[in-house]
C-alpha cells in the first residue's frame, strides 16, 4: 500500500508540472496575433526554456543525491508557478523570453526528484511496468494541461492560461508533495542502494557509462522530436482548422496515445528482459521514422488516416522514451545514482529539445511543415543507428554479469 501511495502521489506531482510547461504551445497563435511576434521568435522563446531545463537536469540530478527530494520539489513548484503567473501578466517579448527561461530551470527540478522517490524501493517491483505507469504522468498530465489550457485560451484569452495554470499548479502540487510519506525521504538519507536492480548488479562501470552516454544521445534526438511535436503540432493543426480549441482537441491524440504506449512498452520490456529490450527500442525508432515522414501527407489527404498515423507515432515514441529516461537508467545505475543518471539523460534530451525547437520555426518559414516532418524522420534513423551500438554494449554487460 505504501508503494502504491508513493506512486500515486508522485504521478500527481509530476503530471501537474505540465500545467506550466505545455501551455505555451496552445497560446502561441494568440500571442503571435496580439503581440505581433513571428514564428521564429516564438521558436526562440520555446527553445530558451530548454537551455535552463537542460542545465537544471544535471545540477538538480546531482543535488537530489545530497538533498531531500521533497524540499527540492517545493522549490521547483514555487519557482515555476510564480514565473508562469508573471509570464501571463507581461506583454514585452524580451521579458516573456526571460520568464520562460527562468521557468525552464524550476521545471527541471521535477523529474530527478520524482525518480529518486519512486526508485527507493524499486527492487520490490517490476521496473519497466512501474516506470511505465509513472511515465503516463508525462502524457496524461500533458493531455489534461492542453485540454484545460485550450478551454481557457478559447474563452478567456491566452494570459489567463498562464495565470490560472500557475495558481492551480501551485495549489495541487504543493499539497501532493506534503502528502508524500516521510519513509520515502528517510531512505534517501542513507545513500540508497546500487545493487540488485531487476536481477542484475547496479553500479556505474565503464560499460554502463558508455551505454548511458549512448542512451543520452538517442534521447537527444527523441526528445527533440517529441518537444518539437508538442510545440508545433497545435500550430500545424491551427493552420488547417483555424480554431484554437479544435486544434487542441486533435493534438490531444499525441499525449493520450503516448500513455498507452508507455504501459504497453513498459510491460513488453519486462517480458523480453534486459538483453532484448534495446532491440524493441530499435524497432520502435525505425517505425517512428517511417510514420513521421508520411504523416503530414496522410493527414492533409484524409484526416482520419492521418490521425491514426499520429496515434501510432505517439505510442511508439513515448513508449520508447519511457524506458530510456527512467527504467533503463535505474537498471544500469541502481537506486543511489538513479536521480543523477535520469537527470543527465533528460538534460541531453532537453538540449535536443532546444535545438529542434530553435530550428523548427525557421524550417517552417522556409520549407513548411512537410519539410519539418521529413527532417525529423531522418533524425529518427540516426537514433536507430545509435541504438544498434547500445545493443552491442548491453549484451556485453549481461555477459559479464553471467
Tab-separated table of C-alpha atoms in Angstrom:
chain	number	residue	atom	x	y	z
A	1	UNK	CA	0.000	0.000	0.000
A	2	UNK	CA	2.868	2.371	0.794
A	3	UNK	CA	4.420	1.763	-2.624
A	4	UNK	CA	1.055	2.428	-4.300
A	5	UNK	CA	0.585	5.648	-2.307
A	6	UNK	CA	4.036	6.910	-3.282
A	7	UNK	CA	3.405	6.042	-6.941
A	8	UNK	CA	0.034	7.830	-6.989
A	9	UNK	CA	1.338	10.963	-5.281
A	10	UNK	CA	4.447	11.242	-7.451
A	11	UNK	CA	2.235	10.705	-10.503
A	12	UNK	CA	0.013	13.631	-9.471
A	13	UNK	CA	3.038	15.816	-8.668
A	14	UNK	CA	4.816	15.311	-11.963
A	15	UNK	CA	1.698	15.458	-14.114
A	16	UNK	CA	0.830	18.822	-12.559
A	17	UNK	CA	4.222	20.210	-13.687
A	18	UNK	CA	2.807	20.165	-17.216
A	19	UNK	CA	0.290	22.874	-16.335
A	20	UNK	CA	3.208	25.315	-16.543
A	21	UNK	CA	5.188	23.590	-19.280
A	22	UNK	CA	2.977	22.810	-22.275
A	23	UNK	CA	0.530	25.713	-22.012
A	24	UNK	CA	2.834	27.868	-24.158
A	25	UNK	CA	2.285	25.924	-27.430
A	26	UNK	CA	-1.505	26.289	-27.112
A	27	UNK	CA	-1.194	30.046	-26.548
A	28	UNK	CA	1.377	30.619	-29.311
A	29	UNK	CA	-1.015	31.578	-32.160
A	30	UNK	CA	-2.830	34.109	-29.951
A	31	UNK	CA	0.390	35.544	-28.522
A	32	UNK	CA	1.601	35.985	-32.082
A	33	UNK	CA	-1.618	37.724	-33.098
A	34	UNK	CA	-1.781	40.089	-30.111
A	35	UNK	CA	1.895	40.977	-29.772
A	36	UNK	CA	2.931	40.627	-33.417
A	37	UNK	CA	5.617	38.024	-32.691
A	38	UNK	CA	6.637	35.813	-35.647
A	39	UNK	CA	7.223	32.050	-35.693
A	40	UNK	CA	10.993	32.453	-35.484
A	41	UNK	CA	10.944	34.467	-32.236
A	42	UNK	CA	8.263	32.220	-30.738
A	43	UNK	CA	10.658	29.368	-31.505
A	44	UNK	CA	13.399	31.234	-29.642
A	45	UNK	CA	11.144	31.571	-26.579
A	46	UNK	CA	10.183	27.892	-26.747
A	47	UNK	CA	13.806	26.774	-27.169
A	48	UNK	CA	15.094	29.164	-24.478
A	49	UNK	CA	13.120	27.157	-21.942
A	50	UNK	CA	15.230	24.093	-22.726
A	51	UNK	CA	18.597	25.771	-22.160
A	52	UNK	CA	17.999	26.163	-18.443
A	53	UNK	CA	15.932	22.976	-18.331
A	54	UNK	CA	18.932	21.016	-19.630
A	55	UNK	CA	21.372	22.675	-17.218
A	56	UNK	CA	18.940	22.183	-14.358
A	57	UNK	CA	18.521	18.475	-15.083
A	58	UNK	CA	22.237	17.901	-14.447
A	59	UNK	CA	22.504	20.267	-11.475
A	60	UNK	CA	19.324	19.094	-9.805
A	61	UNK	CA	20.005	15.448	-10.608
A	62	UNK	CA	23.206	15.793	-8.569
A	63	UNK	CA	21.573	17.838	-5.812
A	64	UNK	CA	18.906	15.153	-5.395
A	65	UNK	CA	21.663	12.723	-4.375
A	66	UNK	CA	22.582	15.049	-1.494
A	67	UNK	CA	19.364	16.877	-0.622
A	68	UNK	CA	15.858	15.982	0.469
A	69	UNK	CA	13.741	15.332	-2.649
A	70	UNK	CA	10.605	16.866	-1.115
A	71	UNK	CA	12.444	20.120	-0.394
A	72	UNK	CA	13.692	20.197	-3.973
A	73	UNK	CA	10.140	19.741	-5.241
A	74	UNK	CA	8.883	22.626	-3.097
A	75	UNK	CA	11.495	24.924	-4.671
A	76	UNK	CA	10.680	23.782	-8.203
A	77	UNK	CA	6.927	24.152	-7.797
A	78	UNK	CA	7.065	27.625	-6.279
A	79	UNK	CA	9.618	28.940	-8.780
A	80	UNK	CA	7.802	27.567	-11.825
A	81	UNK	CA	4.319	28.677	-10.783
A	82	UNK	CA	5.439	32.226	-9.951
A	83	UNK	CA	7.371	32.691	-13.214
A	84	UNK	CA	4.383	31.342	-15.173
A	85	UNK	CA	1.969	33.747	-13.486
A	86	UNK	CA	4.306	36.661	-14.249
A	87	UNK	CA	4.501	35.497	-17.884
A	88	UNK	CA	0.755	35.932	-18.167
A	89	UNK	CA	0.999	39.475	-16.803
A	90	UNK	CA	3.736	40.546	-19.245
A	91	UNK	CA	3.492	41.955	-22.765
A	92	UNK	CA	7.150	42.609	-23.548
A	93	UNK	CA	8.709	39.953	-25.861
A	94	UNK	CA	12.112	40.143	-24.136
A	95	UNK	CA	10.528	39.732	-20.704
A	96	UNK	CA	8.468	36.805	-21.954
A	97	UNK	CA	11.685	35.123	-23.081
A	98	UNK	CA	13.403	35.785	-19.743
A	99	UNK	CA	10.477	34.444	-17.703
A	100	UNK	CA	10.141	31.301	-19.801
A	101	UNK	CA	13.878	30.651	-19.478
A	102	UNK	CA	13.590	31.013	-15.679
A	103	UNK	CA	10.612	28.671	-15.694
A	104	UNK	CA	12.727	26.094	-17.514
A	105	UNK	CA	15.170	25.827	-14.616
A	106	UNK	CA	12.495	25.350	-11.968
A	107	UNK	CA	10.671	22.825	-14.166
A	108	UNK	CA	13.886	20.784	-14.365
A	109	UNK	CA	13.703	20.005	-10.645
A	110	UNK	CA	10.605	17.833	-11.019
A	111	UNK	CA	11.797	14.695	-12.796
A	112	UNK	CA	15.058	13.845	-10.950
A	113	UNK	CA	13.310	14.268	-7.582
A	114	UNK	CA	10.366	12.149	-8.718
A	115	UNK	CA	12.608	9.341	-9.995
A	116	UNK	CA	14.556	9.380	-6.719
A	117	UNK	CA	11.420	8.990	-4.598
A	118	UNK	CA	9.945	6.207	-6.732
A	119	UNK	CA	13.215	4.253	-7.060
A	120	UNK	CA	13.701	3.960	-3.278
A	121	UNK	CA	12.038	0.536	-3.207
A	122	UNK	CA	12.453	-0.343	-6.870
A	123	UNK	CA	13.705	-3.839	-6.021
A	124	UNK	CA	10.254	-4.765	-4.723
A	125	UNK	CA	8.500	-4.226	-8.056
A	126	UNK	CA	8.692	-4.667	-11.782
A	127	UNK	CA	10.930	-1.911	-13.085
A	128	UNK	CA	9.555	-1.457	-16.585
A	129	UNK	CA	5.923	-1.695	-15.524
A	130	UNK	CA	6.278	0.671	-12.575
A	131	UNK	CA	8.041	3.379	-14.537
A	132	UNK	CA	5.710	2.753	-17.446
A	133	UNK	CA	2.836	3.680	-15.132
A	134	UNK	CA	4.681	6.640	-13.616
A	135	UNK	CA	5.627	7.945	-17.049
A	136	UNK	CA	1.978	8.244	-18.030
A	137	UNK	CA	2.170	11.360	-15.850
A	138	UNK	CA	4.026	12.967	-18.796
A	139	UNK	CA	1.286	12.131	-21.212
A	140	UNK	CA	-1.919	12.344	-19.222
A	141	UNK	CA	-0.635	15.447	-17.424
A	142	UNK	CA	0.266	16.857	-20.819
A	143	UNK	CA	-3.181	15.983	-22.232
A	144	UNK	CA	-5.046	17.423	-19.246
A	145	UNK	CA	-2.983	20.619	-19.412
A	146	UNK	CA	-3.583	21.011	-23.142
A	147	UNK	CA	-7.321	20.418	-22.746
A	148	UNK	CA	-7.593	22.799	-19.805
A	149	UNK	CA	-5.396	25.416	-21.484
A	150	UNK	CA	-7.272	25.157	-24.776
A	151	UNK	CA	-10.541	25.880	-22.981
A	152	UNK	CA	-9.033	28.820	-21.079
A	153	UNK	CA	-7.436	30.306	-24.209
A	154	UNK	CA	-10.618	29.915	-26.242
A	155	UNK	CA	-12.911	31.629	-23.730
A	156	UNK	CA	-10.705	33.800	-21.509
A	157	UNK	CA	-7.610	34.615	-23.576
A	158	UNK	CA	-4.005	33.481	-23.562
A	159	UNK	CA	-2.975	35.468	-20.498
A	160	UNK	CA	-5.380	33.582	-18.245
A	161	UNK	CA	-3.868	30.297	-19.424
A	162	UNK	CA	-0.647	31.280	-17.634
A	163	UNK	CA	-2.099	32.991	-14.584
A	164	UNK	CA	-4.729	30.338	-13.799
A	165	UNK	CA	-2.393	27.438	-14.656
A	166	UNK	CA	0.291	28.838	-12.351
A	167	UNK	CA	-2.094	29.163	-9.421
A	168	UNK	CA	-3.589	25.693	-9.957
A	169	UNK	CA	-0.138	24.099	-10.246
A	170	UNK	CA	0.991	25.709	-7.010
A	171	UNK	CA	-2.029	24.509	-5.036
A	172	UNK	CA	-2.215	20.979	-6.454
A	173	UNK	CA	1.491	20.118	-6.459
A	174	UNK	CA	2.384	21.593	-3.062
A	175	UNK	CA	-0.460	19.677	-1.425
A	176	UNK	CA	0.636	16.410	-3.072
A	177	UNK	CA	4.287	16.837	-2.044
A	178	UNK	CA	3.230	17.403	1.553
A	179	UNK	CA	1.371	14.063	1.486
A	180	UNK	CA	4.393	12.023	0.281
A	181	UNK	CA	5.275	9.632	3.164
A	182	UNK	CA	8.399	10.588	5.053
A	183	UNK	CA	9.664	6.993	4.849
A	184	UNK	CA	10.393	7.547	1.142
A	185	UNK	CA	12.548	10.548	2.000
A	186	UNK	CA	14.190	8.895	5.015
A	187	UNK	CA	15.508	6.103	2.782
A	188	UNK	CA	17.433	8.648	0.740
A	189	UNK	CA	19.464	9.816	3.734
A	190	UNK	CA	21.333	6.518	3.825
A	191	UNK	CA	22.579	6.964	0.269
A	192	UNK	CA	20.284	4.469	-1.411
A	193	UNK	CA	21.372	1.228	-2.991
A	194	UNK	CA	23.338	0.401	-6.099
A	195	UNK	CA	22.783	-3.337	-6.163
A	196	UNK	CA	20.230	-5.960	-7.177
A	197	UNK	CA	18.119	-3.955	-9.585
A	198	UNK	CA	15.923	-6.126	-11.794
A	199	UNK	CA	18.050	-9.176	-11.269
A	200	UNK	CA	21.472	-7.712	-12.015
A	201	UNK	CA	24.054	-5.754	-10.068
A	202	UNK	CA	23.671	-1.994	-10.292
A	203	UNK	CA	26.536	0.472	-10.421
A	204	UNK	CA	28.460	2.636	-12.846
A	205	UNK	CA	31.200	0.623	-14.525
A	206	UNK	CA	32.865	1.591	-17.795
A	207	UNK	CA	30.382	-0.281	-19.972
A	208	UNK	CA	27.417	1.141	-18.069
A	209	UNK	CA	28.761	4.660	-18.538
A	210	UNK	CA	29.171	4.047	-22.284
A	211	UNK	CA	25.581	2.827	-22.535
A	212	UNK	CA	24.295	5.808	-20.569
A	213	UNK	CA	26.149	8.209	-22.890
A	214	UNK	CA	24.703	6.488	-25.957
A	215	UNK	CA	21.200	6.450	-24.470
A	216	UNK	CA	21.574	10.165	-23.790
A	217	UNK	CA	22.494	10.754	-27.456
A	218	UNK	CA	19.495	8.703	-28.573
A	219	UNK	CA	17.307	10.687	-26.205
A	220	UNK	CA	18.754	13.933	-27.600
A	221	UNK	CA	17.068	13.093	-30.896
A	222	UNK	CA	13.922	11.519	-29.483
A	223	UNK	CA	13.170	14.296	-27.002
A	224	UNK	CA	13.975	16.932	-29.603
A	225	UNK	CA	11.319	15.486	-31.887
A	226	UNK	CA	8.818	14.954	-29.070
A	227	UNK	CA	9.052	18.541	-27.857
A	228	UNK	CA	9.052	19.715	-31.456
A	229	UNK	CA	5.696	17.990	-31.829
A	230	UNK	CA	4.467	19.372	-28.507
A	231	UNK	CA	5.404	22.908	-29.542
A	232	UNK	CA	4.389	22.962	-33.198
A	233	UNK	CA	1.663	20.341	-33.605
A	234	UNK	CA	-1.095	22.645	-32.257
A	235	UNK	CA	0.076	25.406	-34.624
A	236	UNK	CA	0.137	22.927	-37.534
A	237	UNK	CA	-3.452	21.916	-36.863
A	238	UNK	CA	-4.428	25.554	-36.229
A	239	UNK	CA	-3.149	26.431	-39.715
A	240	UNK	CA	-5.577	23.853	-41.118
A	241	UNK	CA	-8.532	24.161	-38.725
A	242	UNK	CA	-8.400	27.890	-37.767
A	243	UNK	CA	-9.631	27.186	-34.212
A	244	UNK	CA	-7.586	27.037	-31.007
A	245	UNK	CA	-9.982	24.600	-29.332
A	246	UNK	CA	-10.302	22.303	-32.366
A	247	UNK	CA	-6.546	22.191	-32.925
A	248	UNK	CA	-6.053	21.436	-29.224
A	249	UNK	CA	-8.544	18.565	-29.261
A	250	UNK	CA	-6.875	16.975	-32.301
A	251	UNK	CA	-3.413	17.452	-30.780
A	252	UNK	CA	-4.534	15.578	-27.656
A	253	UNK	CA	-4.070	12.353	-29.612
A	254	UNK	CA	-0.305	12.804	-29.114
A	255	UNK	CA	-0.136	12.585	-25.298
A	256	UNK	CA	-3.170	10.314	-24.845
A	257	UNK	CA	-1.878	7.647	-27.213
A	258	UNK	CA	1.540	8.099	-25.601
A	259	UNK	CA	0.102	6.897	-22.287
A	260	UNK	CA	-0.958	3.649	-23.936
A	261	UNK	CA	2.487	3.298	-25.480
A	262	UNK	CA	4.236	3.739	-22.123
A	263	UNK	CA	2.174	0.997	-20.485
A	264	UNK	CA	2.488	-1.423	-23.416
A	265	UNK	CA	6.224	-0.921	-23.914
A	266	UNK	CA	6.826	-0.999	-20.151
A	267	UNK	CA	5.082	-4.378	-19.956
A	268	UNK	CA	6.888	-5.690	-23.050
A	269	UNK	CA	10.293	-4.561	-21.762
A	270	UNK	CA	9.827	-6.601	-18.585
A	271	UNK	CA	8.723	-9.602	-20.644
A	272	UNK	CA	11.656	-9.585	-23.089
A	273	UNK	CA	14.307	-8.737	-20.468
A	274	UNK	CA	17.390	-6.524	-20.455
A	275	UNK	CA	19.272	-8.143	-23.377
A	276	UNK	CA	16.378	-7.819	-25.830
A	277	UNK	CA	14.914	-4.575	-24.520
A	278	UNK	CA	17.068	-2.382	-26.751
A	279	UNK	CA	16.050	-4.383	-29.840
A	280	UNK	CA	12.477	-3.427	-29.019
A	281	UNK	CA	13.508	0.236	-28.810
A	282	UNK	CA	15.392	-0.078	-32.112
A	283	UNK	CA	12.282	-1.383	-33.855
A	284	UNK	CA	10.202	1.468	-32.422
A	285	UNK	CA	12.725	4.074	-33.606
A	286	UNK	CA	12.562	2.812	-37.192
A	287	UNK	CA	8.775	2.602	-37.087
A	288	UNK	CA	8.567	6.206	-35.869
A	289	UNK	CA	10.854	7.336	-38.717
A	290	UNK	CA	8.563	5.845	-41.351
A	291	UNK	CA	5.395	7.253	-39.788
A	292	UNK	CA	6.789	10.772	-39.293
A	293	UNK	CA	7.819	11.058	-42.933
A	294	UNK	CA	4.346	10.243	-44.227
A	295	UNK	CA	2.205	11.896	-41.533
A	296	UNK	CA	1.521	15.389	-42.997
A	297	UNK	CA	0.693	13.965	-46.432
A	298	UNK	CA	-1.689	11.421	-44.944
A	299	UNK	CA	-3.403	13.947	-42.681
A	300	UNK	CA	-3.945	16.536	-45.384
A	301	UNK	CA	-5.267	13.878	-47.782
A	302	UNK	CA	-7.519	12.080	-45.287
A	303	UNK	CA	-7.777	13.349	-41.718
A	304	UNK	CA	-8.902	10.052	-40.192
A	305	UNK	CA	-5.909	8.192	-41.657
A	306	UNK	CA	-3.565	10.986	-40.600
A	307	UNK	CA	-4.909	10.808	-37.073
A	308	UNK	CA	-4.191	7.068	-36.965
A	309	UNK	CA	-0.622	7.844	-38.055
A	310	UNK	CA	-0.288	10.363	-35.226
A	311	UNK	CA	-1.574	7.824	-32.688
A	312	UNK	CA	0.935	5.235	-33.901
A	313	UNK	CA	3.780	7.793	-33.750
A	314	UNK	CA	2.855	8.667	-30.185
A	315	UNK	CA	2.579	5.054	-28.982
A	316	UNK	CA	5.968	4.208	-30.483
A	317	UNK	CA	7.840	7.354	-29.449
A	318	UNK	CA	6.526	7.772	-25.898
A	319	UNK	CA	6.801	4.055	-25.175
A	320	UNK	CA	10.462	4.078	-26.151
A	321	UNK	CA	11.201	7.268	-24.227
A	322	UNK	CA	9.656	5.969	-21.030
A	323	UNK	CA	12.271	3.220	-20.907
A	324	UNK	CA	15.277	5.321	-21.981
A	325	UNK	CA	14.733	8.091	-19.436
A	326	UNK	CA	13.691	6.157	-16.323
A	327	UNK	CA	13.634	2.343	-16.244
A	328	UNK	CA	16.949	1.780	-18.045
A	329	UNK	CA	18.912	4.401	-16.012
A	330	UNK	CA	17.723	2.821	-12.755
A	331	UNK	CA	18.510	-0.671	-14.041
A	332	UNK	CA	22.014	0.365	-15.125
A	333	UNK	CA	22.992	2.534	-12.149
A	334	UNK	CA	20.923	1.372	-9.176
A	335	UNK	CA	18.867	3.489	-6.785
A	336	UNK	CA	21.718	5.585	-5.413
A	337	UNK	CA	22.627	7.277	-8.693
A	338	UNK	CA	19.215	6.989	-10.328
A	339	UNK	CA	18.314	10.673	-9.991
A	340	UNK	CA	21.671	11.813	-11.385
A	341	UNK	CA	21.647	9.426	-14.364
A	342	UNK	CA	17.981	10.143	-15.156
A	343	UNK	CA	18.727	13.856	-14.841
A	344	UNK	CA	21.761	13.572	-17.118
A	345	UNK	CA	19.841	11.750	-19.848
A	346	UNK	CA	16.993	14.241	-19.544
A	347	UNK	CA	19.464	17.119	-19.746
A	348	UNK	CA	20.848	15.867	-23.040
A	349	UNK	CA	17.287	15.338	-24.242
A	350	UNK	CA	16.483	18.905	-23.277
A	351	UNK	CA	19.448	20.114	-25.304
A	352	UNK	CA	17.874	18.275	-28.221
A	353	UNK	CA	14.538	19.919	-27.450
A	354	UNK	CA	16.278	23.313	-27.513
A	355	UNK	CA	17.945	22.662	-30.862
A	356	UNK	CA	14.895	21.136	-32.526
A	357	UNK	CA	12.574	23.897	-31.270
A	358	UNK	CA	15.029	26.610	-32.261
A	359	UNK	CA	15.459	25.295	-35.798
A	360	UNK	CA	11.833	24.226	-36.343
A	361	UNK	CA	10.498	27.788	-36.561
A	362	UNK	CA	12.987	28.634	-39.301
A	363	UNK	CA	12.295	25.356	-41.128
A	364	UNK	CA	8.574	26.083	-41.168
A	365	UNK	CA	9.182	29.565	-42.563
A	366	UNK	CA	11.400	28.145	-45.344
A	367	UNK	CA	10.111	24.630	-46.166
A	368	UNK	CA	6.739	24.383	-44.450
A	369	UNK	CA	5.558	21.646	-42.100
A	370	UNK	CA	6.143	18.801	-44.584
A	371	UNK	CA	9.865	19.623	-44.749
A	372	UNK	CA	9.993	19.721	-40.946
A	373	UNK	CA	8.498	16.238	-40.561
A	374	UNK	CA	10.839	14.845	-43.213
A	375	UNK	CA	13.856	16.185	-41.315
A	376	UNK	CA	12.620	14.647	-38.067
A	377	UNK	CA	12.138	11.320	-39.855
A	378	UNK	CA	15.781	11.296	-40.956
A	379	UNK	CA	16.899	12.042	-37.393
A	380	UNK	CA	14.923	9.023	-36.158
A	381	UNK	CA	17.031	6.828	-38.442
A	382	UNK	CA	20.154	8.303	-36.813
A	383	UNK	CA	18.687	7.407	-33.408
A	384	UNK	CA	18.180	3.829	-34.601
A	385	UNK	CA	21.865	3.636	-35.591
A	386	UNK	CA	22.867	4.711	-32.071
A	387	UNK	CA	20.621	2.033	-30.554
A	388	UNK	CA	22.401	-0.637	-32.643
A	389	UNK	CA	25.609	0.225	-30.762
A	390	UNK	CA	23.710	0.203	-27.452
A	391	UNK	CA	22.560	-3.346	-28.239
A	392	UNK	CA	26.179	-4.478	-28.538
A	393	UNK	CA	27.232	-2.938	-25.214
A	394	UNK	CA	24.141	-4.187	-23.353
A	395	UNK	CA	24.939	-7.711	-24.483
A	396	UNK	CA	28.478	-7.378	-23.126
A	397	UNK	CA	27.212	-6.049	-19.773
A	398	UNK	CA	24.935	-9.049	-19.237
A	399	UNK	CA	27.634	-11.466	-20.372
A	400	UNK	CA	29.954	-10.018	-17.680
A	401	UNK	CA	27.207	-10.378	-15.039
A	402	UNK	CA	26.665	-14.004	-16.062
